[in-house]
Amino acid sequence: MQKDQLFTRRRALLAGVTAVGAVGTAGAFAVGSGGGPAPSAAPAPGPAAHRPLKPSAYRLQPLTGYGAPRDALRRPPVRSEPILRISGRGRVMMLTFDDGPDPRYTPDILDTLAEYGVRATFFVCGEMADYNRDLLSRMADEGHVVGNHTWSHPLLTRLTRRRIRTEMERTSEVVEQAYGEPPLWFRAPYGAWNRAAFQLGAELGMEPLAWTVDTLDWTTPGTGTIVERVEDGAAPGVVVLSHDAGGDRSQSVRALRRYLPELLDSGYHLTVPRRRFV
Ligand SMILES: [Zn+2]
């Protein structure tokens, strides 16, 4: 490919923000391919792991400060299942990276995305984000989307409603401070959703986003296998799940370097979600 064509394509990719819509159905509590509990996918405990979770004074817009009509526009509906795919014209896909940021792997992933002018979505854990705020700043500078993946990556279905709220609120607070905006998307750890998570997410101004293709990279199946899973699963509207933390993610880093140029050469536009009602 000629350099000028590549440049044009990269610019098109940067402009190619796509609305997300719910397509298909899912189980009430565990969704996405391979969405069951995955114990080793939990993030490595950060220095904050043993800090007690205190209810935060922080409240997002839907609870305070906005007039009713504006609230209605900003507050997402309470869903009973997460969004699994993106809607949009043409060959659009989304890359998502969960559990980070981790200074051992996330910078490499950001470097590769920057090399190809591609934006991605990072579902961060608050306890990781709190100690790697510079990486959230970099994500903001480079146009990536940051979502909420809870503070400490618990199985939400085993928590009280109050604890779920604290997990989500504290994470949104750190994201807003370090990224510059509160997250508009959340993803339940292990893909284990429940009604409280949907309700609280909506109260905090967030939409639930799951995935279509699970690379299962946390099982460290080998770089080639991760590449194959992405390429075999590639299709319009697909959301790909990978991880940039929670263990040795060097295979995930290397796999991205291989499948990203191949997806682009196949005509895919990698995009980030945009909310229709904001
Ligand atoms: Zn996770």
Short mmCIF file of C-alpha atoms and ligand atoms in Angstrom, two decimals:
data_model
loop_
_atom_site.label_atom_id
_atom_site.label_comp_id
_atom_site.label_asym_id
_atom_site.label_seq_id
_atom_site.Cartn_x
_atom_site.Cartn_y
_atom_site.Cartn_z
CA MET A 1 0.00 0.00 0.00
CA GLN A 2 1.23 3.46 -0.88
CA LYS A 3 2.07 5.77 1.96
CA ASP A 4 -0.45 8.40 0.95
CA GLN A 5 -3.21 5.78 0.80
CA LEU A 6 -2.25 4.60 4.23
CA PHE A 7 -2.35 8.13 5.54
CA THR A 8 -5.81 8.66 4.09
CA ARG A 9 -6.98 5.44 5.61
CA ARG A 10 -5.59 6.34 8.99
CA ARG A 11 -7.34 9.65 8.91
CA ALA A 12 -10.57 7.92 7.95
CA LEU A 13 -10.10 5.57 10.87
CA LEU A 14 -9.61 8.41 13.28
CA ALA A 15 -12.80 9.98 12.01
CA GLY A 16 -14.71 6.72 12.01
CA VAL A 17 -16.58 6.85 15.25
CA THR A 18 -19.50 4.49 15.28
CA ALA A 19 -22.67 4.39 17.27
CA VAL A 20 -23.23 1.30 19.30
CA GLY A 21 -26.48 -0.58 19.28
CA ALA A 22 -27.74 -3.67 21.02
CA VAL A 23 -27.91 -6.61 18.67
CA GLY A 24 -28.92 -10.09 19.57
CA THR A 25 -29.83 -11.51 22.92
CA ALA A 26 -27.88 -12.83 25.82
CA GLY A 27 -28.31 -14.62 29.09
CA ALA A 28 -29.33 -12.48 31.99
CA PHE A 29 -26.17 -12.76 34.01
CA ALA A 30 -23.33 -14.11 31.92
CA VAL A 31 -22.91 -12.99 28.35
CA GLY A 32 -20.43 -12.89 25.55
CA SER A 33 -18.55 -15.87 24.24
CA GLY A 34 -16.70 -17.47 27.09
CA GLY A 35 -18.09 -14.96 29.50
CA GLY A 36 -18.04 -17.16 32.54
CA PRO A 37 -15.88 -16.58 35.57
CA ALA A 38 -12.21 -16.63 34.70
CA PRO A 39 -10.28 -16.57 37.95
CA SER A 40 -6.91 -15.82 36.45
CA ALA A 41 -8.29 -12.81 34.58
CA ALA A 42 -8.35 -10.77 37.75
CA PRO A 43 -5.87 -7.93 37.75
CA ALA A 44 -2.73 -8.18 39.79
CA PRO A 45 -3.49 -6.39 43.03
CA GLY A 46 -2.11 -2.90 42.96
CA PRO A 47 -0.81 -1.05 45.97
CA ALA A 48 -4.39 0.00 46.69
CA ALA A 49 -5.66 -3.56 46.95
CA HIS A 50 -5.94 -3.51 50.71
CA ARG A 51 -7.20 -0.03 51.07
CA PRO A 52 -10.73 -0.15 52.49
CA LEU A 53 -13.45 0.82 50.08
CA LYS A 54 -15.16 3.82 51.50
CA PRO A 55 -18.33 5.12 49.96
CA SER A 56 -17.35 8.04 47.82
CA ALA A 57 -18.93 11.44 48.00
CA TYR A 58 -18.63 11.42 44.25
CA ARG A 59 -21.83 11.36 42.26
CA LEU A 60 -22.17 11.55 38.52
CA GLN A 61 -24.45 13.97 36.73
CA PRO A 62 -27.65 11.95 36.63
CA LEU A 63 -27.97 12.19 40.40
CA THR A 64 -27.28 15.87 40.85
CA GLY A 65 -27.10 19.16 39.14
CA TYR A 66 -28.93 18.73 35.84
CA GLY A 67 -32.42 19.72 34.85
CA ALA A 68 -34.85 16.96 34.02
CA PRO A 69 -34.93 17.30 30.21
CA ARG A 70 -31.16 17.26 30.00
CA ASP A 71 -31.00 14.34 32.40
CA ALA A 72 -33.31 12.37 30.21
CA LEU A 73 -30.94 12.85 27.31
CA ARG A 74 -27.81 11.99 29.24
CA ARG A 75 -29.01 9.10 31.29
CA PRO A 76 -28.94 5.79 29.48
CA PRO A 77 -31.78 3.28 29.73
CA VAL A 78 -31.58 0.44 32.24
CA ARG A 79 -30.85 -2.57 30.10
CA SER A 80 -31.44 -6.22 30.96
CA GLU A 81 -28.52 -7.39 28.87
CA PRO A 82 -25.29 -5.76 27.73
CA ILE A 83 -24.49 -4.56 24.25
CA LEU A 84 -22.57 -7.25 22.40
CA ARG A 85 -21.86 -5.78 18.99
CA ILE A 86 -21.58 -2.44 17.30
CA SER A 87 -23.86 -1.24 14.59
CA GLY A 88 -22.64 0.84 11.72
CA ARG A 89 -22.05 0.78 8.04
CA GLY A 90 -19.30 -1.25 6.51
CA ARG A 91 -16.54 -3.29 8.02
CA VAL A 92 -16.28 -1.75 11.45
CA MET A 93 -14.86 -3.52 14.47
CA MET A 94 -13.83 -2.52 17.96
CA LEU A 95 -10.81 -3.59 19.97
CA THR A 96 -11.20 -3.58 23.75
CA PHE A 97 -8.56 -4.18 26.41
CA ASP A 98 -9.56 -5.00 29.99
CA ASP A 99 -8.11 -5.04 33.52
CA GLY A 100 -5.37 -2.41 33.05
CA PRO A 101 -3.66 -0.18 32.75
CA ASP A 102 -0.41 -2.00 33.43
CA PRO A 103 2.85 -0.14 32.76
CA ARG A 104 4.43 -3.40 31.60
CA TYR A 105 2.03 -3.90 28.68
CA THR A 106 -0.31 -0.97 28.11
CA PRO A 107 2.35 1.38 26.69
CA ASP A 108 3.30 -1.21 24.05
CA ILE A 109 -0.35 -1.59 23.08
CA LEU A 110 -0.74 2.19 22.86
CA ASP A 111 2.42 2.39 20.72
CA THR A 112 1.05 -0.16 18.24
CA LEU A 113 -2.34 1.56 18.08
CA ALA A 114 -0.59 4.90 17.49
CA GLU A 115 1.59 3.44 14.77
CA TYR A 116 -1.53 2.54 12.79
CA GLY A 117 -3.63 5.50 13.84
CA VAL A 118 -6.21 3.23 15.47
CA ARG A 119 -8.31 3.99 18.53
CA ALA A 120 -9.42 1.38 21.05
CA THR A 121 -11.44 1.10 24.25
CA PHE A 122 -9.80 0.33 27.58
CA PHE A 123 -11.97 -1.01 30.41
CA VAL A 124 -9.80 -0.09 33.36
CA CYS A 125 -9.91 -1.22 36.97
CA GLY A 126 -9.84 1.67 39.43
CA GLU A 127 -7.06 0.22 41.54
CA MET A 128 -4.85 -0.08 38.47
CA ALA A 129 -5.86 3.30 37.05
CA ASP A 130 -5.21 5.05 40.35
CA TYR A 131 -1.52 4.14 40.21
CA ASN A 132 -1.13 4.62 36.47
CA ARG A 133 -2.88 7.90 35.89
CA ASP A 134 -0.30 8.94 33.34
CA LEU A 135 -1.49 6.11 31.11
CA LEU A 136 -5.08 7.34 31.30
CA SER A 137 -3.86 10.81 30.36
CA ARG A 138 -2.08 9.31 27.39
CA MET A 139 -5.25 7.44 26.37
CA ALA A 140 -7.13 10.73 26.45
CA ASP A 141 -4.44 12.50 24.42
CA GLU A 142 -4.48 9.78 21.78
CA GLY A 143 -8.25 9.59 21.41
CA HIS A 144 -8.96 6.27 23.07
CA VAL A 145 -12.10 5.57 25.08
CA VAL A 146 -11.81 4.57 28.74
CA GLY A 147 -14.54 2.51 30.34
CA ASN A 148 -15.24 1.38 33.90
CA HIS A 149 -14.32 -2.22 34.82
CA THR A 150 -14.91 -1.77 38.59
CA TRP A 151 -12.31 -0.97 41.22
CA SER A 152 -10.99 -4.40 42.22
CA HIS A 153 -12.44 -6.79 39.62
CA PRO A 154 -14.86 -8.68 41.88
CA LEU A 155 -17.62 -11.04 40.82
CA LEU A 156 -20.46 -8.53 41.03
CA THR A 157 -23.12 -11.20 41.38
CA ARG A 158 -21.73 -11.98 44.85
CA LEU A 159 -21.69 -8.39 46.09
CA THR A 160 -24.28 -6.26 47.81
CA ARG A 161 -25.80 -3.45 45.81
CA ARG A 162 -23.97 -0.95 47.99
CA ARG A 163 -20.63 -2.58 47.33
CA ILE A 164 -21.27 -2.69 43.59
CA ARG A 165 -22.03 1.02 43.66
CA THR A 166 -18.81 1.75 45.52
CA GLU A 167 -16.78 -0.35 43.07
CA MET A 168 -18.26 1.58 40.15
CA GLU A 169 -18.25 5.05 41.68
CA ARG A 170 -14.67 5.02 42.85
CA THR A 171 -13.53 3.88 39.43
CA SER A 172 -15.54 6.56 37.64
CA GLU A 173 -13.98 9.12 39.96
CA VAL A 174 -10.42 8.09 39.11
CA VAL A 175 -11.24 7.96 35.40
CA GLU A 176 -12.70 11.44 35.46
CA GLN A 177 -9.66 12.80 37.29
CA ALA A 178 -7.01 11.14 35.14
CA TYR A 179 -8.74 10.85 31.76
CA GLY A 180 -10.61 14.12 31.97
CA GLU A 181 -14.16 12.79 31.53
CA PRO A 182 -16.25 10.27 33.43
CA PRO A 183 -16.66 6.94 31.68
CA LEU A 184 -19.76 6.40 29.55
CA TRP A 185 -19.32 2.62 29.36
CA PHE A 186 -18.87 -0.16 31.85
CA ARG A 187 -18.09 -3.85 31.62
CA ALA A 188 -18.72 -6.36 34.39
CA PRO A 189 -15.71 -8.46 35.43
CA TYR A 190 -15.93 -12.01 33.99
CA GLY A 191 -18.96 -10.87 31.98
CA ALA A 192 -21.05 -11.57 35.10
CA TRP A 193 -23.84 -9.00 35.07
CA ASN A 194 -26.86 -8.69 37.29
CA ARG A 195 -29.78 -6.32 37.62
CA ALA A 196 -28.05 -4.16 40.21
CA ALA A 197 -25.09 -3.70 37.90
CA PHE A 198 -27.32 -2.61 35.02
CA GLN A 199 -29.31 -0.25 37.24
CA LEU A 200 -26.31 1.30 38.97
CA GLY A 201 -24.40 1.61 35.72
CA ALA A 202 -27.29 3.56 34.21
CA GLU A 203 -27.54 5.75 37.33
CA LEU A 204 -23.88 6.57 36.92
CA GLY A 205 -24.42 7.48 33.28
CA MET A 206 -22.88 4.36 31.76
CA GLU A 207 -23.97 1.84 29.15
CA PRO A 208 -23.04 -1.86 29.55
CA LEU A 209 -20.74 -3.09 26.81
CA ALA A 210 -19.76 -6.75 26.51
CA TRP A 211 -18.00 -8.35 23.55
CA THR A 212 -18.49 -10.58 20.56
CA VAL A 213 -15.13 -12.34 20.22
CA ASP A 214 -13.17 -13.46 23.26
CA THR A 215 -9.49 -14.01 22.50
CA LEU A 216 -9.08 -15.89 25.82
CA ASP A 217 -5.65 -14.30 25.88
CA TRP A 218 -5.58 -14.57 29.68
CA THR A 219 -5.04 -18.33 29.26
CA THR A 220 -1.78 -17.48 27.40
CA PRO A 221 -2.62 -19.84 24.52
CA GLY A 222 0.25 -18.53 22.37
CA THR A 223 0.54 -15.43 20.24
CA GLY A 224 -0.43 -17.28 17.07
CA THR A 225 -3.63 -18.62 18.64
CA ILE A 226 -4.68 -15.14 19.76
CA VAL A 227 -4.05 -13.83 16.25
CA GLU A 228 -6.12 -16.67 14.78
CA ARG A 229 -9.01 -16.06 17.13
CA VAL A 230 -9.19 -12.40 16.18
CA GLU A 231 -8.88 -13.09 12.46
CA ASP A 232 -11.32 -16.00 12.49
CA GLY A 233 -13.81 -13.92 14.45
CA ALA A 234 -13.44 -10.77 12.36
CA ALA A 235 -16.75 -9.59 10.92
CA PRO A 236 -18.68 -6.34 10.71
CA GLY A 237 -19.84 -5.18 14.13
CA VAL A 238 -17.54 -7.43 16.15
CA VAL A 239 -16.19 -6.29 19.52
CA VAL A 240 -12.93 -8.06 20.43
CA LEU A 241 -11.97 -8.74 24.05
CA SER A 242 -8.30 -8.83 25.08
CA HIS A 243 -6.44 -7.91 28.25
CA ASP A 244 -3.56 -5.52 28.96
CA ALA A 245 -3.14 -6.57 32.61
CA GLY A 246 -3.90 -9.32 35.12
CA GLY A 247 -0.90 -11.53 34.33
CA ASP A 248 1.74 -11.95 31.65
CA ARG A 249 0.21 -10.19 28.67
CA SER A 250 3.23 -10.25 26.38
CA GLN A 251 1.36 -12.59 24.01
CA SER A 252 -1.51 -10.11 23.79
CA VAL A 253 0.98 -7.33 23.00
CA ARG A 254 2.68 -9.35 20.27
CA ALA A 255 -0.60 -10.59 18.82
CA LEU A 256 -1.88 -7.04 18.35
CA ARG A 257 1.21 -6.20 16.30
CA ARG A 258 0.29 -9.03 13.94
CA TYR A 259 -3.49 -8.90 13.64
CA LEU A 260 -3.92 -5.14 13.58
CA PRO A 261 -2.19 -4.53 10.21
CA GLU A 262 -3.92 -7.61 8.82
CA LEU A 263 -7.36 -6.36 9.84
CA LEU A 264 -6.60 -2.99 8.28
CA ASP A 265 -5.37 -4.62 5.08
CA SER A 266 -8.64 -6.59 5.00
CA GLY A 267 -10.52 -3.31 4.95
CA TYR A 268 -11.69 -3.16 8.56
CA HIS A 269 -12.11 0.14 10.33
CA LEU A 270 -11.29 -0.10 14.00
CA THR A 271 -13.41 2.31 15.93
CA VAL A 272 -14.56 3.37 19.40
CA PRO A 273 -18.11 3.61 20.73
CA ARG A 274 -20.13 6.78 20.65
CA ARG A 275 -23.28 7.34 22.62
CA ARG A 276 -26.31 8.29 20.59
CA PHE A 277 -28.09 10.17 23.33
CA VAL A 278 -25.29 12.33 24.71
ZN ZN B 1 -11.67 -8.20 33.52
#
